[in-house]
Amino acid sequence: DTAVSQTPKYLVTQMGNDKSIKCEQNLGHDTMYWYKQDSKKFLKIMFSYNNKELIINETVPNRFSPKSPDKAHLNLHINSLELGDSAVYFCASSQAGQGPPLHFGNGTRLTVT
Amino acid sequence: AQSVSQHNHHVILSEAASLELGCNYSYGGTVNLFWYVQYPGQHLQLLLKYFSGDPLVKGIKGFEAEFIKSKFSFNLRKPSVQWSDTAEYFCAVIPNSGGYQKVTFGTGTKLQVIP
């Protein structure tokens, strides 16, 4: 009955590869997010997306792209992976107007070698 | 744009000691404030939140935080810590006019509680 689930939990890959991280929420929330947590634990929002609007943090390279097949899923696709992409990526969701906070997934630790 | 500062990067306490973690923000308008906790290897979980009303907010696991508007602060406190409180603590701010896409997290404070 996990609220926000991400797969895989760990992802090790080589530079230049393309990879995807999947995220699903069963909370019925209308907005989903991707965050990047770097080695210093700094959390930065990458994208927020609902069925109406995609908001992109302008500092995110265009090698990163969110893909949402439906309201309950927001996958993160990364092209041409670089060493600096190594981080923990968290998916989160929220419901507009409800006030409750972000619900986070357990994170995906991406290591690029 | 808003910013959040957590000046304590690493705090080490013995069990039963009292805890206070600092959080200061900068923003010209009304804000909503949060504290999240991240246990080792886990995701962020909400400890407590302030939207309006009583500036002293009580959260889960005995934590509380006080919003002092004049000081732009939202410090987290616990009178007596336990070993299980060992975790990373993040303060977060959202402008009252914005949604969660506008949330800004602090850089976190690592709390280590020694039995």
JSON list of C-alpha atoms in Angstrom, two decimals, chain B:
[
{"chain": "B", "resi": 1, "resn": "ALA", "atom": "CA", "xyz": [12.87, 34.22, -4.84]},
{"chain": "B", "resi": 2, "resn": "GLN", "atom": "CA", "xyz": [12.95, 32.76, -1.38]},
{"chain": "B", "resi": 3, "resn": "SER", "atom": "CA", "xyz": [15.87, 31.07, 0.32]},
{"chain": "B", "resi": 4, "resn": "VAL", "atom": "CA", "xyz": [16.29, 28.90, 3.38]},
{"chain": "B", "resi": 5, "resn": "SER", "atom": "CA", "xyz": [19.30, 28.66, 5.68]},
{"chain": "B", "resi": 6, "resn": "GLN", "atom": "CA", "xyz": [20.06, 25.91, 8.12]},
{"chain": "B", "resi": 7, "resn": "HIS", "atom": "CA", "xyz": [23.20, 26.94, 9.91]},
{"chain": "B", "resi": 8, "resn": "ASN", "atom": "CA", "xyz": [23.79, 23.72, 11.82]},
{"chain": "B", "resi": 9, "resn": "HIS", "atom": "CA", "xyz": [25.14, 21.20, 9.35]},
{"chain": "B", "resi": 10, "resn": "HIS", "atom": "CA", "xyz": [25.96, 18.43, 11.81]},
{"chain": "B", "resi": 11, "resn": "VAL", "atom": "CA", "xyz": [24.74, 18.16, 15.38]},
{"chain": "B", "resi": 12, "resn": "ILE", "atom": "CA", "xyz": [25.81, 15.46, 17.80]},
{"chain": "B", "resi": 13, "resn": "LEU", "atom": "CA", "xyz": [23.85, 14.96, 21.01]},
{"chain": "B", "resi": 14, "resn": "SER", "atom": "CA", "xyz": [23.61, 12.39, 23.74]},
{"chain": "B", "resi": 15, "resn": "GLU", "atom": "CA", "xyz": [20.28, 10.74, 24.41]},
{"chain": "B", "resi": 16, "resn": "ALA", "atom": "CA", "xyz": [17.96, 12.82, 26.59]},
{"chain": "B", "resi": 17, "resn": "ALA", "atom": "CA", "xyz": [19.64, 16.06, 25.56]},
{"chain": "B", "resi": 18, "resn": "SER", "atom": "CA", "xyz": [17.48, 18.88, 24.29]},
{"chain": "B", "resi": 19, "resn": "LEU", "atom": "CA", "xyz": [17.50, 19.76, 20.62]},
{"chain": "B", "resi": 20, "resn": "GLU", "atom": "CA", "xyz": [17.11, 22.98, 18.73]},
{"chain": "B", "resi": 21, "resn": "LEU", "atom": "CA", "xyz": [17.81, 23.19, 15.01]},
{"chain": "B", "resi": 22, "resn": "GLY", "atom": "CA", "xyz": [17.86, 26.58, 13.37]},
{"chain": "B", "resi": 23, "resn": "CYS", "atom": "CA", "xyz": [16.00, 27.55, 10.22]},
{"chain": "B", "resi": 24, "resn": "ASN", "atom": "CA", "xyz": [15.90, 31.03, 8.75]},
{"chain": "B", "resi": 25, "resn": "TYR", "atom": "CA", "xyz": [14.27, 32.05, 5.53]},
{"chain": "B", "resi": 26, "resn": "SER", "atom": "CA", "xyz": [14.20, 35.09, 3.36]},
{"chain": "B", "resi": 27, "resn": "TYR", "atom": "CA", "xyz": [11.08, 36.11, 1.51]},
{"chain": "B", "resi": 28, "resn": "GLY", "atom": "CA", "xyz": [9.16, 39.32, 1.34]},
{"chain": "B", "resi": 29, "resn": "GLY", "atom": "CA", "xyz": [5.68, 37.89, 1.73]},
{"chain": "B", "resi": 30, "resn": "THR", "atom": "CA", "xyz": [3.69, 35.34, 3.67]},
{"chain": "B", "resi": 31, "resn": "VAL", "atom": "CA", "xyz": [5.05, 31.82, 3.75]},
{"chain": "B", "resi": 32, "resn": "ASN", "atom": "CA", "xyz": [4.15, 28.29, 4.71]},
{"chain": "B", "resi": 33, "resn": "LEU", "atom": "CA", "xyz": [6.85, 26.46, 6.62]},
{"chain": "B", "resi": 34, "resn": "PHE", "atom": "CA", "xyz": [7.70, 22.79, 7.02]},
{"chain": "B", "resi": 35, "resn": "TRP", "atom": "CA", "xyz": [10.17, 20.50, 8.70]},
{"chain": "B", "resi": 36, "resn": "TYR", "atom": "CA", "xyz": [10.90, 17.16, 7.07]},
{"chain": "B", "resi": 37, "resn": "VAL", "atom": "CA", "xyz": [12.96, 14.29, 8.43]},
{"chain": "B", "resi": 38, "resn": "GLN", "atom": "CA", "xyz": [14.94, 11.78, 6.39]},
{"chain": "B", "resi": 39, "resn": "TYR", "atom": "CA", "xyz": [16.01, 8.65, 8.26]},
{"chain": "B", "resi": 40, "resn": "PRO", "atom": "CA", "xyz": [19.06, 6.86, 6.85]},
{"chain": "B", "resi": 41, "resn": "GLY", "atom": "CA", "xyz": [18.25, 5.31, 3.50]},
{"chain": "B", "resi": 42, "resn": "GLN", "atom": "CA", "xyz": [14.66, 6.49, 3.54]},
{"chain": "B", "resi": 43, "resn": "HIS", "atom": "CA", "xyz": [12.51, 9.17, 1.94]},
{"chain": "B", "resi": 44, "resn": "LEU", "atom": "CA", "xyz": [11.56, 12.51, 3.43]},
{"chain": "B", "resi": 45, "resn": "GLN", "atom": "CA", "xyz": [8.66, 12.48, 5.86]},
{"chain": "B", "resi": 46, "resn": "LEU", "atom": "CA", "xyz": [6.78, 15.45, 7.22]},
{"chain": "B", "resi": 47, "resn": "LEU", "atom": "CA", "xyz": [7.43, 16.29, 10.88]},
{"chain": "B", "resi": 48, "resn": "LEU", "atom": "CA", "xyz": [5.29, 19.38, 11.15]},
{"chain": "B", "resi": 49, "resn": "LYS", "atom": "CA", "xyz": [3.98, 22.33, 9.21]},
{"chain": "B", "resi": 50, "resn": "TYR", "atom": "CA", "xyz": [2.93, 25.90, 9.78]},
{"chain": "B", "resi": 51, "resn": "PHE", "atom": "CA", "xyz": [0.32, 27.57, 7.62]},
{"chain": "B", "resi": 52, "resn": "SER", "atom": "CA", "xyz": [-1.24, 30.14, 9.93]},
{"chain": "B", "resi": 53, "resn": "GLY", "atom": "CA", "xyz": [-2.53, 30.62, 13.47]},
{"chain": "B", "resi": 54, "resn": "ASP", "atom": "CA", "xyz": [-0.63, 29.61, 16.58]},
{"chain": "B", "resi": 55, "resn": "PRO", "atom": "CA", "xyz": [3.08, 30.11, 15.81]},
{"chain": "B", "resi": 56, "resn": "LEU", "atom": "CA", "xyz": [4.00, 27.22, 18.07]},
{"chain": "B", "resi": 57, "resn": "VAL", "atom": "CA", "xyz": [3.41, 24.07, 16.08]},
{"chain": "B", "resi": 58, "resn": "LYS", "atom": "CA", "xyz": [3.50, 20.56, 17.45]},
{"chain": "B", "resi": 59, "resn": "GLY", "atom": "CA", "xyz": [4.41, 17.67, 15.20]},
{"chain": "B", "resi": 60, "resn": "ILE", "atom": "CA", "xyz": [4.96, 13.97, 15.40]},
{"chain": "B", "resi": 61, "resn": "LYS", "atom": "CA", "xyz": [7.39, 12.18, 17.71]},
{"chain": "B", "resi": 62, "resn": "GLY", "atom": "CA", "xyz": [7.50, 15.00, 20.25]},
{"chain": "B", "resi": 63, "resn": "PHE", "atom": "CA", "xyz": [8.89, 17.64, 17.89]},
{"chain": "B", "resi": 64, "resn": "GLU", "atom": "CA", "xyz": [7.72, 21.22, 17.86]},
{"chain": "B", "resi": 65, "resn": "ALA", "atom": "CA", "xyz": [8.68, 24.36, 16.01]},
{"chain": "B", "resi": 66, "resn": "GLU", "atom": "CA", "xyz": [8.11, 28.03, 16.61]},
{"chain": "B", "resi": 67, "resn": "PHE", "atom": "CA", "xyz": [7.51, 30.54, 13.85]},
{"chain": "B", "resi": 68, "resn": "ILE", "atom": "CA", "xyz": [8.95, 33.92, 14.77]},
{"chain": "B", "resi": 69, "resn": "LYS", "atom": "CA", "xyz": [7.93, 36.23, 11.98]},
{"chain": "B", "resi": 70, "resn": "SER", "atom": "CA", "xyz": [10.12, 39.13, 13.08]},
{"chain": "B", "resi": 71, "resn": "LYS", "atom": "CA", "xyz": [13.18, 36.91, 12.94]},
{"chain": "B", "resi": 72, "resn": "PHE", "atom": "CA", "xyz": [12.16, 34.99, 9.80]},
{"chain": "B", "resi": 73, "resn": "SER", "atom": "CA", "xyz": [12.83, 31.85, 11.78]},
{"chain": "B", "resi": 74, "resn": "PHE", "atom": "CA", "xyz": [11.20, 28.47, 12.23]},
{"chain": "B", "resi": 75, "resn": "ASN", "atom": "CA", "xyz": [13.41, 26.55, 14.64]},
{"chain": "B", "resi": 76, "resn": "LEU", "atom": "CA", "xyz": [12.78, 22.91, 15.41]},
{"chain": "B", "resi": 77, "resn": "ARG", "atom": "CA", "xyz": [12.89, 21.71, 19.00]},
{"chain": "B", "resi": 78, "resn": "LYS", "atom": "CA", "xyz": [12.60, 18.54, 21.01]},
{"chain": "B", "resi": 79, "resn": "PRO", "atom": "CA", "xyz": [13.06, 18.48, 24.78]},
{"chain": "B", "resi": 80, "resn": "SER", "atom": "CA", "xyz": [14.68, 15.05, 24.95]},
{"chain": "B", "resi": 81, "resn": "VAL", "atom": "CA", "xyz": [16.13, 13.27, 21.93]},
{"chain": "B", "resi": 82, "resn": "GLN", "atom": "CA", "xyz": [16.35, 9.54, 21.41]},
{"chain": "B", "resi": 83, "resn": "TRP", "atom": "CA", "xyz": [18.78, 7.44, 19.44]},
{"chain": "B", "resi": 84, "resn": "SER", "atom": "CA", "xyz": [16.00, 6.83, 16.91]},
{"chain": "B", "resi": 85, "resn": "ASP", "atom": "CA", "xyz": [15.96, 10.56, 16.11]},
{"chain": "B", "resi": 86, "resn": "THR", "atom": "CA", "xyz": [19.26, 10.15, 14.29]},
{"chain": "B", "resi": 87, "resn": "ALA", "atom": "CA", "xyz": [18.43, 11.47, 10.83]},
{"chain": "B", "resi": 88, "resn": "GLU", "atom": "CA", "xyz": [18.75, 14.42, 8.48]},
{"chain": "B", "resi": 89, "resn": "TYR", "atom": "CA", "xyz": [16.33, 17.28, 9.07]},
{"chain": "B", "resi": 90, "resn": "PHE", "atom": "CA", "xyz": [15.20, 19.66, 6.34]},
{"chain": "B", "resi": 91, "resn": "CYS", "atom": "CA", "xyz": [13.42, 22.96, 6.70]},
{"chain": "B", "resi": 92, "resn": "ALA", "atom": "CA", "xyz": [11.28, 24.03, 3.73]},
{"chain": "B", "resi": 93, "resn": "VAL", "atom": "CA", "xyz": [9.46, 27.17, 2.70]},
{"chain": "B", "resi": 94, "resn": "ILE", "atom": "CA", "xyz": [6.64, 27.80, 0.24]},
{"chain": "B", "resi": 95, "resn": "PRO", "atom": "CA", "xyz": [5.37, 31.27, -0.57]},
{"chain": "B", "resi": 96, "resn": "ASN", "atom": "CA", "xyz": [1.74, 31.53, 0.43]},
{"chain": "B", "resi": 97, "resn": "SER", "atom": "CA", "xyz": [0.89, 32.42, -3.14]},
{"chain": "B", "resi": 98, "resn": "GLY", "atom": "CA", "xyz": [2.68, 29.46, -4.64]},
{"chain": "B", "resi": 99, "resn": "GLY", "atom": "CA", "xyz": [2.23, 25.74, -4.92]},
{"chain": "B", "resi": 100, "resn": "TYR", "atom": "CA", "xyz": [4.69, 23.04, -4.07]},
{"chain": "B", "resi": 101, "resn": "GLN", "atom": "CA", "xyz": [6.59, 23.66, -7.27]},
{"chain": "B", "resi": 102, "resn": "LYS", "atom": "CA", "xyz": [7.85, 26.77, -5.53]},
{"chain": "B", "resi": 103, "resn": "VAL", "atom": "CA", "xyz": [9.08, 24.97, -2.42]},
{"chain": "B", "resi": 104, "resn": "THR", "atom": "CA", "xyz": [12.64, 25.66, -1.33]},
{"chain": "B", "resi": 105, "resn": "PHE", "atom": "CA", "xyz": [14.46, 23.27, 0.96]},
{"chain": "B", "resi": 106, "resn": "GLY", "atom": "CA", "xyz": [17.31, 24.10, 3.27]},
{"chain": "B", "resi": 107, "resn": "THR", "atom": "CA", "xyz": [20.54, 22.17, 2.95]},
{"chain": "B", "resi": 108, "resn": "GLY", "atom": "CA", "xyz": [19.67, 19.97, 5.88]},
{"chain": "B", "resi": 109, "resn": "THR", "atom": "CA", "xyz": [21.04, 19.32, 9.36]},
{"chain": "B", "resi": 110, "resn": "LYS", "atom": "CA", "xyz": [22.43, 15.92, 10.17]},
{"chain": "B", "resi": 111, "resn": "LEU", "atom": "CA", "xyz": [21.53, 14.91, 13.71]},
{"chain": "B", "resi": 112, "resn": "GLN", "atom": "CA", "xyz": [23.48, 12.14, 15.36]},
{"chain": "B", "resi": 113, "resn": "VAL", "atom": "CA", "xyz": [22.23, 10.94, 18.74]},
{"chain": "B", "resi": 114, "resn": "ILE", "atom": "CA", "xyz": [24.67, 8.93, 20.80]},
{"chain": "B", "resi": 115, "resn": "PRO", "atom": "CA", "xyz": [23.17, 6.30, 23.11]}
]
